[in-house]
């Protein structure tokens, strides 16, 4: 028996050492290439796919970290068997402490009360509202720009303003104040989902016996802006440069009535040359292909909603875009690379927005441009740590009369809001009116409402809101799996919106 235990320990020791070093290495990898992450983000990507459909360079980087972990584990195992018992204990403490510190420094779980369902207390179900269109339905262009921080439009950056054309575009439209990124919205798919559906994205069912079934669903029982628009007659299209299979993005769009969806594989299938390295079709070509598709013959008199997601400014330092006359240059610093990537995206998105808005076809237009989430690493940043923690997102709303002339929008003042407020704000900007809970959808309020009802962040601040919404929500779980609700239960879950 002692011999069997000794043999087991002989084999378990290197395995445990490897797992601890791998954990430290994985955390270091995430901090370098993704920045600090939330627990929801990690769990969601484990369930809906990550590196296999990401930038191929991420695979090679991950393999380098894995190879390094193997070498370090072999070295630690060799050392452990040749040092004194006292030093062995010290090495184990070092490994355990390093793993614990790495996880705490990398993965944040802000939940403060897992027993309360903060979402159920406030949620206004879009499918329970009666919508009417006030005036002709406009065409709409919604652009999500990867990691587009508000400060990139500031003229006092150390390298000068990273955004010139979009800053000018925004000056002619409307900005609502400080748009903060809550947990559940702090990565690309989370940002898209939260803006379109009005709730933070939470993982569901990874560790349950229904995990496989849950992974085929994506908020099936909930309604998003795209569902509302489709029911009101809009034709919806999504244009992205990366794979639709990454993190369930294509599944989300298909479940929520975006009938026309384009990603890496679809562009390749149409004969578009997609770079083998990187996230997929880069922004210059993506904008051109999207614009060409937007010129297709119209389906009767149906209005159109076009959603576009950029890729050039994805971390760790952006991508050179040949469509903007750029090529890879290993001599550039990370700041310089990102500044160049931002300059390209700035130009091509502003050009697309201007082309869309200037169409004198008699149909009104609406353009909403926003960052999908704040960037994870402090590139181009020259402020204090406090300013870095309190960053906000670039955003702009503009409306046009169908002859290329800008229309005025109601004054909104300087608000503090989040992704959650985008859904009702865009619905109202499009001319939609609804009852019984006017100006409120999901967990958000319309920033265009004359009464200016307070947003969640204005009511209780960022930290408190983040801590509440980070907790698992039974209501979110029910909406994810499309479980039918009794009328009384549905009435309670829609809340008062207060």
C-alpha positions as a Python dict, from the first residue, in 0.01 Angstrom:
ca = {
    (1, 'X'): (0, 0, 0),
    (2, 'X'): (276, 253, 85),
    (3, 'X'): (441, 168, -248),
    (4, 'X'): (114, 227, -435),
    (5, 'X'): (68, 563, -261),
    (6, 'X'): (427, 659, -340),
    (7, 'X'): (380, 568, -707),
    (8, 'X'): (55, 770, -722),
    (9, 'X'): (224, 1071, -566),
    (10, 'X'): (512, 1031, -809),
    (11, 'X'): (274, 1077, -1103),
    (12, 'X'): (34, 1327, -946),
    (13, 'X'): (307, 1571, -845),
    (14, 'X'): (409, 1674, -1200),
    (15, 'X'): (43, 1687, -1308),
    (16, 'X'): (-50, 1920, -1023),
    (17, 'X'): (257, 2136, -1083),
    (18, 'X'): (171, 2161, -1453),
    (19, 'X'): (-191, 2258, -1379),
    (20, 'X'): (-84, 2531, -1138),
    (21, 'X'): (173, 2673, -1380),
    (22, 'X'): (-78, 2645, -1667),
    (23, 'X'): (-328, 2846, -1464),
    (24, 'X'): (-71, 3120, -1403),
    (25, 'X'): (26, 3112, -1772),
    (26, 'X'): (-338, 3130, -1890),
    (27, 'X'): (-401, 3430, -1666),
    (28, 'X'): (-86, 3600, -1800),
    (29, 'X'): (-203, 3530, -2156),
    (30, 'X'): (-546, 3683, -2089),
    (31, 'X'): (-403, 3991, -1920),
    (32, 'X'): (-162, 4056, -2208),
    (33, 'X'): (-397, 3998, -2501),
    (34, 'X'): (-744, 4053, -2352),
    (35, 'X'): (-687, 4260, -2041),
    (36, 'X'): (-870, 4193, -1713),
    (37, 'X'): (-1176, 3976, -1779),
    (38, 'X'): (-1495, 3897, -1593),
    (39, 'X'): (-1594, 3552, -1476),
    (40, 'X'): (-1897, 3568, -1705),
    (41, 'X'): (-1671, 3640, -2001),
    (42, 'X'): (-1450, 3337, -1932),
    (43, 'X'): (-1743, 3100, -1876),
    (44, 'X'): (-1931, 3230, -2182),
    (45, 'X'): (-1634, 3175, -2415),
    (46, 'X'): (-1579, 2826, -2275),
    (47, 'X'): (-1935, 2742, -2378),
    (48, 'X'): (-1966, 2928, -2709),
    (49, 'X'): (-1620, 2898, -2862),
    (50, 'X'): (-1317, 3120, -2862),
    (51, 'X'): (-972, 3058, -3003),
    (52, 'X'): (-1078, 2810, -3272),
    (53, 'X'): (-1258, 3086, -3467),
    (54, 'X'): (-1043, 3379, -3355),
    (55, 'X'): (-738, 3542, -3506),
    (56, 'X'): (-502, 3252, -3596),
    (57, 'X'): (-222, 3449, -3431),
    (58, 'X'): (-403, 3396, -3101),
    (59, 'X'): (-358, 3021, -3151),
    (60, 'X'): (16, 3052, -3204),
    (61, 'X'): (46, 3284, -2903),
    (62, 'X'): (-151, 3040, -2688),
    (63, 'X'): (70, 2752, -2802),
    (64, 'X'): (381, 2948, -2702),
    (65, 'X'): (238, 2999, -2355),
    (66, 'X'): (146, 2629, -2337),
    (67, 'X'): (497, 2524, -2441),
    (68, 'X'): (645, 2756, -2181),
    (69, 'X'): (416, 2606, -1917),
    (70, 'X'): (536, 2255, -2002),
    (71, 'X'): (902, 2359, -1972),
    (72, 'X'): (845, 2539, -1641),
    (73, 'X'): (650, 2243, -1502),
    (74, 'X'): (931, 2003, -1599),
    (75, 'X'): (1189, 2230, -1438),
    (76, 'X'): (981, 2270, -1119),
    (77, 'X'): (926, 1893, -1096),
    (78, 'X'): (1297, 1826, -1139),
    (79, 'X'): (1381, 2084, -871),
    (80, 'X'): (1116, 1958, -630),
    (81, 'X'): (1270, 1608, -624),
    (82, 'X'): (1617, 1740, -550),
    (83, 'X'): (1563, 1995, -274),
    (84, 'X'): (1501, 1966, 98),
    (85, 'X'): (1155, 1916, 248),
    (86, 'X'): (1153, 2274, 376),
    (87, 'X'): (1228, 2413, 31),
    (88, 'X'): (968, 2181, -120),
    (89, 'X'): (703, 2334, 105),
    (90, 'X'): (819, 2680, 4),
    (91, 'X'): (794, 2591, -366),
    (92, 'X'): (442, 2453, -322),
    (93, 'X'): (336, 2770, -139),
    (94, 'X'): (487, 2978, -417),
    (95, 'X'): (297, 2783, -685),
    (96, 'X'): (-33, 2789, -496),
    (97, 'X'): (2, 3156, -405),
    (98, 'X'): (99, 3249, -760),
    (99, 'X'): (-203, 3068, -903),
    (100, 'X'): (-441, 3231, -654),
    (101, 'X'): (-295, 3578, -715),
    (102, 'X'): (-304, 3534, -1094),
    (103, 'X'): (-672, 3441, -1091),
    (104, 'X'): (-768, 3725, -857),
    (105, 'X'): (-570, 3977, -1065),
    (106, 'X'): (-720, 3857, -1394),
    (107, 'X'): (-1078, 3744, -1335),
    (108, 'X'): (-1323, 3976, -1162),
    (109, 'X'): (-1657, 3869, -1015),
    (110, 'X'): (-1840, 4177, -891),
    (111, 'X'): (-2155, 3995, -770),
    (112, 'X'): (-2250, 4114, -420),
    (113, 'X'): (-2573, 3923, -353),
    (114, 'X'): (-2638, 3606, -552),
    (115, 'X'): (-2977, 3560, -381),
    (116, 'X'): (-3133, 3875, -532),
    (117, 'X'): (-3251, 3894, -893),
    (118, 'X'): (-3187, 4259, -975),
    (119, 'X'): (-3278, 4201, -1337),
    (120, 'X'): (-3627, 4069, -1255),
    (121, 'X'): (-3697, 4377, -1044),
    (122, 'X'): (-3650, 4613, -1339),
    (123, 'X'): (-3687, 4421, -1664),
    (124, 'X'): (-3933, 4557, -1919),
    (125, 'X'): (-4004, 4285, -2174),
    (126, 'X'): (-4008, 4428, -2530),
    (127, 'X'): (-4235, 4145, -2642),
    (128, 'X'): (-4498, 4260, -2388),
    (129, 'X'): (-4513, 4613, -2536),
    (130, 'X'): (-4745, 4742, -2807),
    (131, 'X'): (-4539, 4931, -3066),
    (132, 'X'): (-4653, 5192, -3316),
    (133, 'X'): (-4452, 5374, -3580),
    (134, 'X'): (-4475, 5753, -3568),
    (135, 'X'): (-4411, 5875, -3921),
    (136, 'X'): (-4228, 5695, -4203),
    (137, 'X'): (-3988, 5423, -4091),
    (138, 'X'): (-3626, 5525, -4162),
    (139, 'X'): (-3338, 5313, -4283),
    (140, 'X'): (-3084, 5264, -4004),
    (141, 'X'): (-2710, 5203, -3991),
    (142, 'X'): (-2568, 5079, -3659),
    (143, 'X'): (-2188, 5052, -3635),
    (144, 'X'): (-2010, 4881, -3345),
    (145, 'X'): (-1641, 4976, -3346),
    (146, 'X'): (-1400, 4746, -3168),
    (147, 'X'): (-1274, 4894, -2837),
    (148, 'X'): (-1353, 5254, -2931),
    (149, 'X'): (-1279, 5463, -2625),
    (150, 'X'): (-1424, 5812, -2587),
    (151, 'X'): (-1080, 5958, -2522),
    (152, 'X'): (-957, 5862, -2871),
    (153, 'X'): (-1149, 6166, -2997),
    (154, 'X'): (-973, 6401, -2755),
    (155, 'X'): (-737, 6651, -2919),
    (156, 'X'): (-493, 6644, -2626),
    (157, 'X'): (-373, 6283, -2662),
    (158, 'X'): (4, 6245, -2656),
    (159, 'X'): (-1, 6133, -3022),
    (160, 'X'): (-274, 6378, -3120),
    (161, 'X'): (-641, 6283, -3172),
    (162, 'X'): (-676, 5926, -3295),
    (163, 'X'): (-1017, 6004, -3441),
    (164, 'X'): (-1055, 6312, -3657),
    (165, 'X'): (-1333, 6229, -3902),
    (166, 'X'): (-1557, 6054, -3650),
    (167, 'X'): (-1502, 6335, -3398),
    (168, 'X'): (-1618, 6579, -3664),
    (169, 'X'): (-1913, 6353, -3748),
    (170, 'X'): (-2014, 6336, -3384),
    (171, 'X'): (-1995, 6715, -3347),
    (172, 'X'): (-2268, 6738, -3612),
    (173, 'X'): (-2486, 6478, -3440),
    (174, 'X'): (-2567, 6406, -3079),
    (175, 'X'): (-2365, 6275, -2786),
    (176, 'X'): (-2547, 6187, -2465),
    (177, 'X'): (-2271, 6210, -2204),
    (178, 'X'): (-2069, 5934, -2039),
    (179, 'X'): (-2142, 5582, -2167),
    (180, 'X'): (-1996, 5331, -1921),
    (181, 'X'): (-1927, 4960, -1971),
    (182, 'X'): (-2085, 4730, -1713),
    (183, 'X'): (-1984, 4369, -1656),
    (184, 'X'): (-2162, 4145, -1907),
    (185, 'X'): (-2096, 4412, -2171),
    (186, 'X'): (-1717, 4425, -2148),
    (187, 'X'): (-1631, 4207, -2448),
    (188, 'X'): (-1750, 4218, -2808),
    (189, 'X'): (-2047, 3981, -2806),
    (190, 'X'): (-2144, 4103, -2460),
    (191, 'X'): (-2138, 4462, -2585),
    (192, 'X'): (-2350, 4385, -2891),
    (193, 'X'): (-2596, 4180, -2689),
    (194, 'X'): (-2634, 4435, -2409),
    (195, 'X'): (-2687, 4724, -2651),
    (196, 'X'): (-2942, 4540, -2863),
    (197, 'X'): (-3122, 4350, -2586),
    (198, 'X'): (-3100, 4587, -2290),
    (199, 'X'): (-2958, 4335, -2041),
    (200, 'X'): (-2604, 4220, -1955),
    (201, 'X'): (-2490, 3892, -2108),
    (202, 'X'): (-2466, 3609, -1854),
    (203, 'X'): (-2346, 3250, -1917),
    (204, 'X'): (-2612, 2983, -1875),
    (205, 'X'): (-2586, 2613, -1800),
    (206, 'X'): (-2219, 2536, -1869),
    (207, 'X'): (-2184, 2300, -1575),
    (208, 'X'): (-2533, 2148, -1596),
    (209, 'X'): (-2651, 1829, -1762),
    (210, 'X'): (-2832, 2050, -2015),
    (211, 'X'): (-2512, 2230, -2118),
    (212, 'X'): (-2523, 2103, -2479),
    (213, 'X'): (-2886, 2206, -2517),
    (214, 'X'): (-2820, 2550, -2371),
    (215, 'X'): (-2533, 2606, -2613),
    (216, 'X'): (-2778, 2581, -2906),
    (217, 'X'): (-2984, 2867, -2761),
    (218, 'X'): (-2923, 3239, -2734),
    (219, 'X'): (-3179, 3431, -2531),
    (220, 'X'): (-3455, 3247, -2717),
    (221, 'X'): (-3732, 3367, -2487),
    (222, 'X'): (-3614, 3728, -2481),
    (223, 'X'): (-3670, 4005, -2734),
    (224, 'X'): (-3408, 4248, -2867),
    (225, 'X'): (-3411, 4555, -3089),
    (226, 'X'): (-3370, 4335, -3396),
    (227, 'X'): (-3682, 4137, -3301),
    (228, 'X'): (-3879, 4458, -3259),
    (229, 'X'): (-3760, 4594, -3593),
    (230, 'X'): (-3829, 4269, -3777),
    (231, 'X'): (-4186, 4261, -3642),
    (232, 'X'): (-4232, 4622, -3752),
    (233, 'X'): (-4125, 4534, -4107),
    (234, 'X'): (-3753, 4618, -4122),
    (235, 'X'): (-3519, 4396, -4328),
    (236, 'X'): (-3209, 4326, -4118),
    (237, 'X'): (-2848, 4260, -4225),
    (238, 'X'): (-2531, 4206, -4022),
    (239, 'X'): (-2182, 4268, -4163),
    (240, 'X'): (-1874, 4153, -3972),
    (241, 'X'): (-1517, 4078, -4068),
    (242, 'X'): (-1461, 3794, -3819),
    (243, 'X'): (-1620, 3450, -3819),
    (244, 'X'): (-1987, 3437, -3722),
    (245, 'X'): (-1901, 3121, -3529),
    (246, 'X'): (-1683, 3311, -3285),
    (247, 'X'): (-1849, 3330, -2940),
    (248, 'X'): (-2193, 3247, -3078),
    (249, 'X'): (-2227, 3577, -3265),
    (250, 'X'): (-2397, 3423, -3568),
    (251, 'X'): (-2626, 3216, -3345),
    (252, 'X'): (-2733, 3532, -3162),
    (253, 'X'): (-2813, 3710, -3488),
    (254, 'X'): (-3003, 3415, -3634),
    (255, 'X'): (-3211, 3367, -3318),
    (256, 'X'): (-3308, 3733, -3323),
    (257, 'X'): (-3435, 3773, -3678),
    (258, 'X'): (-3127, 3909, -3853),
    (259, 'X'): (-3194, 3718, -4174),
    (260, 'X'): (-2889, 3832, -4370),
    (261, 'X'): (-2557, 3763, -4194),
    (262, 'X'): (-2203, 3805, -4329),
    (263, 'X'): (-1877, 3702, -4164),
    (264, 'X'): (-1538, 3559, -4260),
    (265, 'X'): (-1676, 3240, -4416),
    (266, 'X'): (-1956, 3417, -4606),
    (267, 'X'): (-1720, 3675, -4756),
    (268, 'X'): (-1480, 3399, -4860),
    (269, 'X'): (-1769, 3210, -5019),
    (270, 'X'): (-1852, 3517, -5227),
    (271, 'X'): (-1500, 3532, -5363),
    (272, 'X'): (-1380, 3816, -5141),
    (273, 'X'): (-1011, 3782, -5053),
    (274, 'X'): (-996, 3742, -4676),
    (275, 'X'): (-654, 3764, -4504),
    (276, 'X'): (-532, 3431, -4369),
    (277, 'X'): (-394, 3601, -4058),
    (278, 'X'): (-592, 3825, -3828),
    (279, 'X'): (-959, 3825, -3731),
    (280, 'X'): (-1093, 3824, -4087),
    (281, 'X'): (-1197, 4082, -4342),
    (282, 'X'): (-1041, 4415, -4243),
    (283, 'X'): (-1237, 4735, -4205),
    (284, 'X'): (-1160, 4908, -4536),
    (285, 'X'): (-1276, 4609, -4741),
    (286, 'X'): (-1558, 4530, -4497),
    (287, 'X'): (-1706, 4879, -4534),
    (288, 'X'): (-1685, 4858, -4914),
    (289, 'X'): (-1848, 4515, -4928),
    (290, 'X'): (-2121, 4624, -4685),
    (291, 'X'): (-2189, 4938, -4887),
    (292, 'X'): (-2209, 4737, -5211),
    (293, 'X'): (-2459, 4498, -5051),
    (294, 'X'): (-2663, 4789, -4921),
    (295, 'X'): (-2717, 4898, -5284),
    (296, 'X'): (-2908, 4578, -5367),
    (297, 'X'): (-3266, 4609, -5501),
    (298, 'X'): (-3511, 4687, -5225),
    (299, 'X'): (-3772, 4435, -5111),
    (300, 'X'): (-4081, 4641, -5185),
    (301, 'X'): (-4094, 4944, -4961),
    (302, 'X'): (-3947, 4775, -4653),
    (303, 'X'): (-3707, 4986, -4444),
    (304, 'X'): (-3363, 4841, -4382),
    (305, 'X'): (-3149, 4804, -4073),
    (306, 'X'): (-2778, 4739, -4133),
    (307, 'X'): (-2550, 4639, -3845),
    (308, 'X'): (-2172, 4647, -3889),
    (309, 'X'): (-1894, 4533, -3654),
    (310, 'X'): (-1532, 4636, -3718),
    (311, 'X'): (-1214, 4438, -3638),
    (312, 'X'): (-904, 4655, -3706),
    (313, 'X'): (-870, 4797, -3355),
    (314, 'X'): (-888, 4465, -3173),
    (315, 'X'): (-611, 4415, -2917),
    (316, 'X'): (-340, 4383, -2832),
    (317, 'X'): (-238, 4668, -3063),
    (318, 'X'): (-458, 4675, -3372),
    (319, 'X'): (-400, 4555, -3729),
    (320, 'X'): (-246, 4724, -4033),
    (321, 'X'): (-503, 4753, -4313),
    (322, 'X'): (-378, 4744, -4676),
    (323, 'X'): (-707, 4908, -4777),
    (324, 'X'): (-581, 5221, -4600),
    (325, 'X'): (-236, 5194, -4756),
    (326, 'X'): (-89, 5027, -4447),
    (327, 'X'): (151, 4734, -4414),
    (328, 'X'): (292, 4549, -4115),
    (329, 'X'): (585, 4730, -3955),
    (330, 'X'): (764, 4554, -3672),
    (331, 'X'): (945, 4876, -3579),
    (332, 'X'): (628, 5045, -3451),
    (333, 'X'): (539, 5053, -3083),
    (334, 'X'): (204, 4917, -2963),
    (335, 'X'): (76, 5277, -2926),
    (336, 'X'): (181, 5364, -3280),
    (337, 'X'): (25, 5048, -3422),
    (338, 'X'): (-305, 5119, -3248),
    (339, 'X'): (-303, 5485, -3356),
    (340, 'X'): (-261, 5371, -3716),
    (341, 'X'): (-540, 5112, -3686),
    (342, 'X'): (-770, 5377, -3536),
    (343, 'X'): (-692, 5621, -3817),
    (344, 'X'): (-799, 5367, -4078),
    (345, 'X'): (-1119, 5267, -3899),
    (346, 'X'): (-1196, 5634, -3834),
    (347, 'X'): (-1176, 5710, -4205),
    (348, 'X'): (-1367, 5411, -4343),
    (349, 'X'): (-1651, 5423, -4088),
    (350, 'X'): (-1697, 5799, -4130),
    (351, 'X'): (-1699, 5754, -4508),
    (352, 'X'): (-1959, 5476, -4485),
    (353, 'X'): (-2179, 5686, -4255),
    (354, 'X'): (-2159, 5987, -4489),
    (355, 'X'): (-2242, 5779, -4796),
    (356, 'X'): (-2538, 5625, -4617),
    (357, 'X'): (-2671, 5955, -4483),
    (358, 'X'): (-2629, 6150, -4807),
    (359, 'X'): (-2853, 5922, -5016),
    (360, 'X'): (-3121, 6154, -5152),
    (361, 'X'): (-3380, 5881, -5202),
    (362, 'X'): (-3657, 6037, -4994),
    (363, 'X'): (-3625, 5785, -4713),
    (364, 'X'): (-3520, 5915, -4373),
    (365, 'X'): (-3195, 5781, -4227),
    (366, 'X'): (-3062, 5717, -3879),
    (367, 'X'): (-2697, 5646, -3791),
    (368, 'X'): (-2577, 5517, -3454),
    (369, 'X'): (-2201, 5466, -3403),
    (370, 'X'): (-2055, 5332, -3078),
    (371, 'X'): (-1763, 5140, -2935),
    (372, 'X'): (-1857, 4783, -2848),
    (373, 'X'): (-1667, 4803, -2516),
    (374, 'X'): (-1375, 4992, -2368),
    (375, 'X'): (-1030, 4863, -2462),
    (376, 'X'): (-865, 4625, -2215),
    (377, 'X'): (-515, 4775, -2229),
    (378, 'X'): (-410, 5138, -2173),
    (379, 'X'): (-286, 5222, -2522),
    (380, 'X'): (-263, 5593, -2615),
    (381, 'X'): (-352, 5677, -2257),
    (382, 'X'): (-184, 5965, -2079),
    (383, 'X'): (-410, 6017, -1778),
    (384, 'X'): (-431, 5889, -1421),
    (385, 'X'): (-532, 5541, -1304),
    (386, 'X'): (-861, 5687, -1182),
    (387, 'X'): (-935, 5826, -1528),
    (388, 'X'): (-849, 5488, -1679),
    (389, 'X'): (-1098, 5310, -1453),
    (390, 'X'): (-1372, 5563, -1534),
    (391, 'X'): (-1344, 5549, -1911),
    (392, 'X'): (-1648, 5589, -2133),
    (393, 'X'): (-1736, 5481, -2486),
    (394, 'X'): (-1741, 5682, -2805),
    (395, 'X'): (-2097, 5716, -2932),
    (396, 'X'): (-2293, 5932, -3173),
    (397, 'X'): (-2653, 5952, -3295),
    (398, 'X'): (-2754, 6136, -3614),
    (399, 'X'): (-3078, 6152, -3812),
    (400, 'X'): (-3132, 6269, -4171),
    (401, 'X'): (-3436, 6373, -4374),
    (402, 'X'): (-3391, 6157, -4686),
    (403, 'X'): (-3231, 6437, -4886),
    (404, 'X'): (-2899, 6430, -4702),
    (405, 'X'): (-2991, 6703, -4455),
    (406, 'X'): (-2941, 6646, -4083),
    (407, 'X'): (-3246, 6658, -3856),
    (408, 'X'): (-3243, 6793, -3504),
    (409, 'X'): (-3290, 6560, -3208),
    (410, 'X'): (-3438, 6640, -2865),
    (411, 'X'): (-3186, 6788, -2623),
    (412, 'X'): (-3066, 6520, -2382),
    (413, 'X'): (-2812, 6697, -2162),
    (414, 'X'): (-2508, 6520, -2020),
    (415, 'X'): (-2625, 6182, -1897),
    (416, 'X'): (-2453, 5887, -1733),
    (417, 'X'): (-2568, 5568, -1901),
    (418, 'X'): (-2463, 5225, -2028),
    (419, 'X'): (-2523, 4975, -2308),
    (420, 'X'): (-2856, 4896, -2141),
    (421, 'X'): (-3001, 5231, -2249),
    (422, 'X'): (-2915, 5192, -2619),
    (423, 'X'): (-3215, 4966, -2696),
    (424, 'X'): (-3494, 5207, -2589),
    (425, 'X'): (-3302, 5512, -2714),
    (426, 'X'): (-3263, 5373, -3066),
    (427, 'X'): (-3621, 5245, -3071),
    (428, 'X'): (-3746, 5595, -2990),
    (429, 'X'): (-3504, 5761, -3234),
    (430, 'X'): (-3649, 5541, -3508),
    (431, 'X'): (-3993, 5682, -3441),
    (432, 'X'): (-4128, 5387, -3243),
    (433, 'X'): (-4368, 5454, -2955),
    (434, 'X'): (-4489, 5187, -2717),
    (435, 'X'): (-4715, 5109, -2425),
    (436, 'X'): (-4774, 5022, -2147),
    (437, 'X'): (-4419, 5106, -2029),
    (438, 'X'): (-4322, 5397, -2250),
    (439, 'X'): (-3954, 5497, -2281),
    (440, 'X'): (-3834, 5177, -2107),
    (441, 'X'): (-3712, 4851, -2258),
    (442, 'X'): (-3496, 4580, -2104),
    (443, 'X'): (-3317, 4745, -1812),
    (444, 'X'): (-3272, 5075, -1996),
    (445, 'X'): (-3451, 5403, -2050),
    (446, 'X'): (-3468, 5621, -2359),
    (447, 'X'): (-3225, 5911, -2346),
    (448, 'X'): (-3457, 6096, -2583),
    (449, 'X'): (-3757, 6088, -2349),
    (450, 'X'): (-3873, 6440, -2268),
    (451, 'X'): (-3927, 6345, -1904),
    (452, 'X'): (-3563, 6227, -1883),
    (453, 'X'): (-3625, 5929, -1653),
    (454, 'X'): (-3302, 5839, -1470),
    (455, 'X'): (-3088, 5558, -1602),
    (456, 'X'): (-2982, 5272, -1377),
    (457, 'X'): (-2637, 5431, -1337),
    (458, 'X'): (-2790, 5766, -1248),
    (459, 'X'): (-3012, 5603, -988),
    (460, 'X'): (-2756, 5398, -802),
    (461, 'X'): (-2411, 5456, -949),
    (462, 'X'): (-2172, 5238, -1146),
    (463, 'X'): (-2031, 5021, -868),
    (464, 'X'): (-2368, 4930, -719),
    (465, 'X'): (-2526, 4862, -1058),
    (466, 'X'): (-2231, 4648, -1164),
    (467, 'X'): (-2240, 4448, -841),
    (468, 'X'): (-2613, 4377, -873),
    (469, 'X'): (-2613, 4282, -1241),
    (470, 'X'): (-2308, 4057, -1208),
    (471, 'X'): (-2516, 3813, -1003),
    (472, 'X'): (-2686, 3518, -1182),
    (473, 'X'): (-3044, 3602, -1273),
    (474, 'X'): (-3316, 3331, -1270),
    (475, 'X'): (-3518, 3553, -1504),
    (476, 'X'): (-3228, 3568, -1751),
    (477, 'X'): (-3201, 3188, -1732),
    (478, 'X'): (-3572, 3149, -1816),
    (479, 'X'): (-3546, 3390, -2108),
    (480, 'X'): (-3238, 3209, -2239),
    (481, 'X'): (-3406, 2870, -2258),
    (482, 'X'): (-3741, 3005, -2383),
    (483, 'X'): (-3942, 2853, -2100),
    (484, 'X'): (-4310, 2950, -2137),
    (485, 'X'): (-4439, 3176, -1860),
    (486, 'X'): (-4781, 3198, -1711),
    (487, 'X'): (-4945, 3538, -1757),
    (488, 'X'): (-4905, 3623, -1389),
    (489, 'X'): (-4537, 3532, -1394),
    (490, 'X'): (-4477, 3733, -1713),
    (491, 'X'): (-4648, 4032, -1554),
    (492, 'X'): (-4423, 4011, -1248),
    (493, 'X'): (-4106, 3963, -1454),
    (494, 'X'): (-4169, 4275, -1661),
    (495, 'X'): (-4165, 4480, -1343),
    (496, 'X'): (-4245, 4847, -1318),
    (497, 'X'): (-3929, 4976, -1485),
    (498, 'X'): (-3870, 5198, -1182),
}
